[in-house]
Amino acid sequence: MFNHLNFLFMVMMITGTVITISSNSWIVMWMGLEINLMSFIPLISNKKWSNNTSMKYFLVQALASASLILFILLNSSTLILNSNFIDHSIMFLIMMALMLKIGAAPFHNWVIFIANHILWSYLFILLTWQKIAPLCMLFYCSMNNNMYMFIFLSALVGSIFNLNQNSLKKILTYSSINHLSWIMSTFFISKMMFLIYFSFYMMLNLVIILMFNFMNIFYINQMFNSTMNSKLTILVATSTMMAMGGLPPFLGFLPKWMVIQTLISSSFFFLTYTLILFSLIMLFIYIQIFFSSLMLTTSMTKWTKTNKFNSLYINMYMWIMISSLIMFFMIIN
């Protein structure tokens, strides 16, 4: 049934993000963040554990918002973007408040809890749309060694903490933290590279979360034990996860390859090495899941037993795979 209130909150959430990314004033951008926050909380407040989850989300975001507006007002030179008189200590404090808002390491614990207690659809919003406005504000913070620290910690936490995880929601959330390190590294390149990488990241999250939502699974072992999922469906889901890990020639490899090329050409060698190293750990986790799906799946013997929804997701996945292969060969040539 169509929920008019949820639709209203979604419109307000989109409006808040648009206000933030289209403004040149830190105060107005902060107001957009608050509209976005107050629109997302009601969406996650109507299910099991809603009171605890929404309250924790509100407290963390309120702390980040209060800190952000305080640091903005501490120095009048930060009220307008691209000011020539920037207090770097104030910008670092603003950066920390924004890192707390997006759940980057070391401020990531809250997002793990929230992600594990909300629906798949709201998890997609949390991992993608809710990061757009704070990331756009981070883009205007001065790039210095402080950003290197957050990139390194996000890459480390997103990969190491994902080892031996069984919850699919936690795997995707830690993967999102790892992807944040790649997204923040695009700040050293250009706004266009940031938009390209985030678009690919958002599309891959959409496909895999739609798949898990349809399969109604929350843990890795459910993928292999459920009698409701065909081998082809499971293979498609795990292959999409490998695309998230950036395995060539899957679609997720394309934006990472573009970032690597640009960073190397700009002499960011250590940053590139760090991103590649921790991404290989993430890829190892996804490959483990993929081979488990090949070896342990015993539910159905015929790949053709799929319903209309199965066919829709599989066709979507095949289209993405074909597109990624074409773009991959265009790049290497």
Tab-separated table of C-alpha atoms in Angstrom:
chain	number	residue	atom	x	y	z
A	1	MET	CA	0.000	0.000	0.000
A	2	PHE	CA	1.246	3.462	-0.904
A	3	ASN	CA	2.346	5.372	2.194
A	4	HIS	CA	1.840	9.102	1.744
A	5	LEU	CA	3.852	10.016	4.832
A	6	ASN	CA	6.874	8.016	3.701
A	7	PHE	CA	6.632	9.653	0.284
A	8	LEU	CA	6.560	13.096	1.926
A	9	PHE	CA	9.618	12.275	4.028
A	10	MET	CA	11.453	10.986	0.953
A	11	VAL	CA	10.735	14.230	-0.913
A	12	MET	CA	11.955	16.275	2.047
A	13	MET	CA	15.081	14.126	2.291
A	14	ILE	CA	15.885	14.704	-1.376
A	15	THR	CA	15.165	18.425	-0.956
A	16	GLY	CA	17.586	18.673	1.959
A	17	THR	CA	20.346	17.032	-0.060
A	18	VAL	CA	19.717	19.315	-3.047
A	19	ILE	CA	19.879	22.387	-0.788
A	20	THR	CA	23.249	21.271	0.561
A	21	ILE	CA	24.918	20.448	-2.746
A	22	SER	CA	23.640	23.594	-4.486
A	23	SER	CA	24.613	26.141	-1.835
A	24	ASN	CA	27.817	28.156	-1.436
A	25	SER	CA	27.246	28.951	2.238
A	26	TRP	CA	28.219	26.634	5.086
A	27	ILE	CA	25.173	27.755	7.093
A	28	VAL	CA	22.719	26.909	4.312
A	29	MET	CA	24.494	23.615	3.690
A	30	TRP	CA	24.107	22.791	7.379
A	31	MET	CA	20.384	23.588	7.163
A	32	GLY	CA	20.087	21.161	4.244
A	33	LEU	CA	21.750	18.467	6.350
A	34	GLU	CA	19.211	19.020	9.133
A	35	ILE	CA	16.254	18.763	6.754
A	36	ASN	CA	17.745	15.534	5.452
A	37	LEU	CA	18.239	14.189	8.989
A	38	MET	CA	14.729	14.992	10.198
A	39	SER	CA	13.272	13.339	7.099
A	40	PHE	CA	15.205	10.073	7.419
A	41	ILE	CA	14.510	9.422	11.110
A	42	PRO	CA	10.732	8.816	10.648
A	43	LEU	CA	11.491	6.315	7.871
A	44	ILE	CA	13.454	4.044	10.212
A	45	SER	CA	11.064	4.524	13.149
A	46	ASN	CA	8.226	2.206	12.183
A	47	LYS	CA	9.668	-1.279	12.554
A	48	LYS	CA	11.044	-3.631	15.200
A	49	TRP	CA	13.762	-2.064	17.414
A	50	SER	CA	12.735	1.283	15.891
A	51	ASN	CA	12.913	3.299	19.126
A	52	ASN	CA	16.435	2.180	20.007
A	53	THR	CA	17.699	2.443	16.439
A	54	SER	CA	16.199	5.818	15.595
A	55	MET	CA	17.262	7.273	18.955
A	56	LYS	CA	20.889	6.207	18.487
A	57	TYR	CA	20.875	7.567	14.946
A	58	PHE	CA	19.404	10.858	16.143
A	59	LEU	CA	21.886	11.258	19.015
A	60	VAL	CA	24.919	10.642	16.807
A	61	GLN	CA	23.692	12.929	14.048
A	62	ALA	CA	22.637	15.613	16.536
A	63	LEU	CA	26.112	15.555	18.097
A	64	ALA	CA	27.714	15.851	14.665
A	65	SER	CA	25.344	18.648	13.612
A	66	ALA	CA	25.839	20.631	16.823
A	67	SER	CA	29.609	20.308	16.506
A	68	LEU	CA	29.468	21.284	12.848
A	69	ILE	CA	27.461	24.479	13.339
A	70	LEU	CA	29.662	25.445	16.317
A	71	PHE	CA	32.868	25.040	14.313
A	72	ILE	CA	31.384	26.931	11.363
A	73	LEU	CA	30.441	29.884	13.567
A	74	LEU	CA	33.827	29.958	15.314
A	75	ASN	CA	35.415	31.564	12.288
A	76	SER	CA	33.549	33.929	9.990
A	77	SER	CA	35.930	33.143	7.119
A	78	THR	CA	34.389	29.679	6.811
A	79	LEU	CA	30.875	30.975	6.196
A	80	ILE	CA	31.484	31.191	2.442
A	81	LEU	CA	33.003	28.407	0.375
A	82	ASN	CA	36.387	28.878	-1.303
A	83	SER	CA	37.378	31.663	1.088
A	84	ASN	CA	40.992	32.779	0.839
A	85	PHE	CA	41.213	33.154	4.628
A	86	ILE	CA	40.752	29.666	6.047
A	87	ASP	CA	41.669	28.676	9.581
A	88	HIS	CA	43.027	25.160	9.066
A	89	SER	CA	42.367	24.117	12.652
A	90	ILE	CA	38.702	25.061	12.238
A	91	MET	CA	38.541	23.192	8.934
A	92	PHE	CA	39.943	20.091	10.637
A	93	LEU	CA	37.204	20.258	13.282
A	94	ILE	CA	34.585	20.673	10.544
A	95	MET	CA	36.106	17.682	8.782
A	96	MET	CA	35.834	15.567	11.948
A	97	ALA	CA	32.159	16.469	12.396
A	98	LEU	CA	31.433	15.490	8.789
A	99	MET	CA	33.356	12.220	9.204
A	100	LEU	CA	31.117	11.411	12.159
A	101	LYS	CA	28.055	12.134	10.027
A	102	ILE	CA	29.050	9.724	7.241
A	103	GLY	CA	30.355	7.044	9.610
A	104	ALA	CA	33.940	7.029	8.370
A	105	ALA	CA	36.584	5.381	10.542
A	106	PRO	CA	37.259	5.852	13.419
A	107	PHE	CA	33.660	7.105	13.894
A	108	HIS	CA	32.095	4.016	12.331
A	109	ASN	CA	30.618	2.027	15.237
A	110	TRP	CA	27.233	3.725	15.139
A	111	VAL	CA	26.627	2.989	11.464
A	112	ILE	CA	27.300	-0.744	12.007
A	113	PHE	CA	24.587	-0.883	14.673
A	114	ILE	CA	22.062	1.132	12.675
A	115	ALA	CA	22.654	-0.866	9.484
A	116	ASN	CA	22.047	-4.156	11.276
A	117	HIS	CA	18.613	-3.056	12.556
A	118	ILE	CA	16.921	-1.443	9.553
A	119	LEU	CA	15.249	-2.775	6.424
A	120	TRP	CA	17.227	-3.450	3.253
A	121	SER	CA	15.618	-0.490	1.479
A	122	TYR	CA	16.607	1.944	4.224
A	123	LEU	CA	20.071	0.407	4.382
A	124	PHE	CA	20.531	1.424	0.746
A	125	ILE	CA	19.550	4.995	1.625
A	126	LEU	CA	21.882	5.010	4.637
A	127	LEU	CA	24.886	3.727	2.673
A	128	THR	CA	24.375	5.897	-0.402
A	129	TRP	CA	22.009	8.874	-0.392
A	130	GLN	CA	22.707	9.921	3.202
A	131	LYS	CA	26.401	10.293	2.372
A	132	ILE	CA	25.990	12.607	-0.627
A	133	ALA	CA	25.492	15.909	1.217
A	134	PRO	CA	28.258	15.427	3.848
A	135	LEU	CA	30.680	14.228	1.161
A	136	CYS	CA	29.970	17.320	-0.925
A	137	MET	CA	30.786	19.454	2.112
A	138	LEU	CA	33.962	17.438	2.725
A	139	PHE	CA	35.018	18.141	-0.848
A	140	TYR	CA	35.360	21.829	0.039
A	141	CYS	CA	37.520	21.191	3.100
A	142	SER	CA	41.185	21.896	2.508
A	143	MET	CA	43.062	18.767	1.446
A	144	ASN	CA	45.965	18.025	3.789
A	145	ASN	CA	47.524	15.233	5.832
A	146	ASN	CA	44.399	14.998	7.988
A	147	MET	CA	42.459	13.643	5.028
A	148	TYR	CA	45.161	11.005	4.489
A	149	MET	CA	44.574	9.805	8.057
A	150	PHE	CA	40.830	9.303	7.539
A	151	ILE	CA	41.383	7.600	4.182
A	152	PHE	CA	43.891	5.159	5.686
A	153	LEU	CA	41.699	4.361	8.715
A	154	SER	CA	38.581	3.826	6.585
A	155	ALA	CA	40.447	1.506	4.229
A	156	LEU	CA	41.897	-0.425	7.180
A	157	VAL	CA	38.682	-0.778	9.190
A	158	GLY	CA	36.510	-1.530	6.162
A	159	SER	CA	38.687	-4.467	5.142
A	160	ILE	CA	40.114	-5.971	8.355
A	161	PHE	CA	36.865	-5.798	10.338
A	162	ASN	CA	35.035	-7.515	7.483
A	163	LEU	CA	36.984	-10.735	7.934
A	164	ASN	CA	34.898	-13.664	9.261
A	165	GLN	CA	31.661	-11.668	9.122
A	166	ASN	CA	28.484	-13.683	8.567
A	167	SER	CA	25.918	-10.875	8.455
A	168	LEU	CA	25.344	-9.591	4.924
A	169	LYS	CA	24.325	-6.181	6.248
A	170	LYS	CA	27.571	-5.857	8.189
A	171	ILE	CA	29.574	-7.007	5.165
A	172	LEU	CA	27.978	-4.324	2.986
A	173	THR	CA	28.421	-1.692	5.695
A	174	TYR	CA	32.118	-2.418	6.208
A	175	SER	CA	32.468	-2.507	2.433
A	176	SER	CA	30.878	0.950	2.352
A	177	ILE	CA	33.474	2.197	4.853
A	178	ASN	CA	36.213	0.808	2.613
A	179	HIS	CA	34.643	2.497	-0.412
A	180	LEU	CA	34.631	5.765	1.534
A	181	SER	CA	38.429	5.702	1.419
A	182	TRP	CA	38.283	5.515	-2.388
A	183	ILE	CA	35.615	8.210	-2.552
A	184	MET	CA	37.611	10.566	-0.325
A	185	SER	CA	40.738	9.931	-2.395
A	186	THR	CA	38.890	11.319	-5.424
A	187	PHE	CA	38.851	14.682	-3.609
A	188	PHE	CA	42.535	14.975	-4.539
A	189	ILE	CA	41.641	14.529	-8.217
A	190	SER	CA	38.470	16.312	-9.321
A	191	LYS	CA	34.773	16.691	-8.671
A	192	MET	CA	34.005	14.753	-11.855
A	193	MET	CA	35.965	11.714	-10.642
A	194	PHE	CA	34.051	11.878	-7.367
A	195	LEU	CA	30.733	11.861	-9.227
A	196	ILE	CA	31.794	8.962	-11.460
A	197	TYR	CA	33.001	6.765	-8.608
A	198	PHE	CA	29.993	7.492	-6.387
A	199	SER	CA	27.570	6.774	-9.245
A	200	PHE	CA	29.104	3.336	-9.808
A	201	TYR	CA	29.135	2.675	-6.073
A	202	MET	CA	25.473	3.652	-5.758
A	203	MET	CA	24.396	1.493	-8.721
A	204	LEU	CA	26.192	-1.622	-7.449
A	205	ASN	CA	24.688	-1.184	-3.984
A	206	LEU	CA	21.236	-0.869	-5.529
A	207	VAL	CA	21.573	-4.122	-7.477
A	208	ILE	CA	22.922	-6.213	-4.619
A	209	ILE	CA	20.498	-4.854	-2.006
A	210	LEU	CA	17.545	-5.448	-4.329
A	211	MET	CA	18.773	-9.009	-4.761
A	212	PHE	CA	19.119	-9.661	-1.029
A	213	ASN	CA	15.780	-8.003	-0.317
A	214	PHE	CA	14.024	-10.236	-2.839
A	215	MET	CA	15.776	-13.369	-1.549
A	216	ASN	CA	14.870	-12.258	2.016
A	217	ILE	CA	18.256	-13.254	3.414
A	218	PHE	CA	20.422	-11.604	6.047
A	219	TYR	CA	23.304	-14.046	6.585
A	220	ILE	CA	25.746	-15.820	4.289
A	221	ASN	CA	24.623	-19.314	5.289
A	222	GLN	CA	21.036	-18.438	4.319
A	223	MET	CA	22.195	-17.958	0.740
A	224	PHE	CA	23.246	-21.599	0.545
A	225	ASN	CA	20.602	-23.260	2.722
A	226	SER	CA	17.411	-21.610	1.508
A	227	THR	CA	15.244	-23.746	-0.750
A	228	MET	CA	13.674	-20.619	-2.221
A	229	ASN	CA	16.768	-19.558	-4.155
A	230	SER	CA	18.017	-21.185	-7.321
A	231	LYS	CA	21.701	-21.719	-8.025
A	232	LEU	CA	21.606	-19.061	-10.721
A	233	THR	CA	20.128	-16.489	-8.344
A	234	ILE	CA	22.821	-17.192	-5.751
A	235	LEU	CA	25.544	-17.083	-8.398
A	236	VAL	CA	24.274	-13.718	-9.631
A	237	ALA	CA	24.168	-12.332	-6.076
A	238	THR	CA	27.702	-13.442	-5.239
A	239	SER	CA	29.020	-12.215	-8.593
A	240	THR	CA	27.539	-8.804	-7.863
A	241	MET	CA	29.365	-8.817	-4.537
A	242	MET	CA	32.615	-9.494	-6.406
A	243	ALA	CA	31.813	-6.509	-8.592
A	244	MET	CA	31.538	-4.501	-5.362
A	245	GLY	CA	35.011	-5.753	-4.487
A	246	GLY	CA	36.396	-4.475	-7.780
A	247	LEU	CA	37.406	-7.756	-9.427
A	248	PRO	CA	38.108	-7.274	-13.155
A	249	PRO	CA	36.334	-7.410	-15.513
A	250	PHE	CA	33.287	-6.727	-13.326
A	251	LEU	CA	31.762	-3.264	-13.309
A	252	GLY	CA	33.192	-2.320	-9.915
A	253	PHE	CA	36.727	-2.528	-11.293
A	254	LEU	CA	36.181	0.333	-13.754
A	255	PRO	CA	35.938	3.289	-11.311
A	256	LYS	CA	38.783	1.909	-9.184
A	257	TRP	CA	40.990	1.587	-12.257
A	258	MET	CA	40.203	5.181	-13.219
A	259	VAL	CA	41.070	6.412	-9.711
A	260	ILE	CA	44.310	4.383	-9.652
A	261	GLN	CA	45.430	5.747	-13.008
A	262	THR	CA	44.709	9.341	-12.023
A	263	LEU	CA	46.332	9.067	-8.588
A	264	ILE	CA	49.507	7.560	-10.061
A	265	SER	CA	49.690	10.250	-12.726
A	266	SER	CA	49.366	12.827	-9.915
A	267	SER	CA	52.199	11.138	-7.927
A	268	PHE	CA	50.025	9.903	-5.043
A	269	PHE	CA	51.968	6.639	-4.902
A	270	PHE	CA	51.619	5.777	-1.207
A	271	LEU	CA	47.906	6.587	-1.219
A	272	THR	CA	47.413	4.344	-4.259
A	273	TYR	CA	49.368	1.506	-2.642
A	274	THR	CA	47.266	1.755	0.528
A	275	LEU	CA	43.966	1.665	-1.352
A	276	ILE	CA	45.016	-1.321	-3.474
A	277	LEU	CA	46.338	-3.280	-0.478
A	278	PHE	CA	43.172	-3.054	1.596
A	279	SER	CA	40.931	-3.535	-1.446
A	280	LEU	CA	42.657	-6.872	-2.058
A	281	ILE	CA	41.607	-7.948	1.431
A	282	MET	CA	38.016	-6.988	0.622
A	283	LEU	CA	38.241	-8.873	-2.647
A	284	PHE	CA	39.509	-11.965	-0.822
A	285	ILE	CA	36.369	-11.914	1.355
A	286	TYR	CA	34.066	-11.662	-1.654
A	287	ILE	CA	35.892	-14.434	-3.515
A	288	GLN	CA	35.447	-16.687	-0.473
A	289	ILE	CA	31.696	-16.088	-0.608
A	290	PHE	CA	31.669	-16.702	-4.365
A	291	PHE	CA	33.432	-20.063	-4.153
A	292	SER	CA	31.239	-21.081	-1.232
A	293	SER	CA	28.198	-20.440	-3.411
A	294	LEU	CA	29.655	-22.675	-6.123
A	295	MET	CA	30.663	-25.530	-3.825
A	296	LEU	CA	27.965	-25.592	-1.146
A	297	THR	CA	24.736	-24.774	-2.981
A	298	THR	CA	22.494	-27.851	-3.095
A	299	SER	CA	19.005	-26.404	-3.074
A	300	MET	CA	17.811	-26.716	-6.689
A	301	THR	CA	19.120	-28.694	-9.615
A	302	LYS	CA	17.789	-26.669	-12.510
A	303	TRP	CA	18.843	-23.132	-13.272
A	304	THR	CA	15.700	-22.432	-15.236
A	305	LYS	CA	13.391	-22.429	-12.221
A	306	THR	CA	13.102	-18.692	-11.724
A	307	ASN	CA	10.037	-16.516	-11.328
A	308	LYS	CA	9.368	-13.121	-12.866
A	309	PHE	CA	11.239	-11.239	-10.171
A	310	ASN	CA	14.203	-13.569	-10.469
A	311	SER	CA	14.281	-12.971	-14.208
A	312	LEU	CA	14.096	-9.211	-13.720
A	313	TYR	CA	17.114	-9.106	-11.414
A	314	ILE	CA	19.076	-11.557	-13.542
A	315	ASN	CA	18.418	-9.525	-16.692
A	316	MET	CA	19.482	-6.366	-14.854
A	317	TYR	CA	22.663	-8.072	-13.723
A	318	MET	CA	23.459	-9.420	-17.206
A	319	TRP	CA	23.005	-5.931	-18.681
A	320	ILE	CA	25.424	-4.509	-16.130
A	321	MET	CA	27.936	-7.285	-16.826
A	322	ILE	CA	27.844	-6.736	-20.587
A	323	SER	CA	28.255	-2.985	-20.121
A	324	SER	CA	31.181	-3.499	-17.763
A	325	LEU	CA	32.943	-5.809	-20.223
A	326	ILE	CA	32.559	-3.268	-23.022
A	327	MET	CA	33.910	-0.424	-20.874
A	328	PHE	CA	36.752	-2.606	-19.564
A	329	PHE	CA	38.016	-3.402	-23.051
A	330	MET	CA	37.608	0.252	-24.062
A	331	ILE	CA	39.886	1.256	-21.184
A	332	ILE	CA	42.650	-1.292	-21.792
A	333	ASN	CA	42.693	-0.361	-25.470
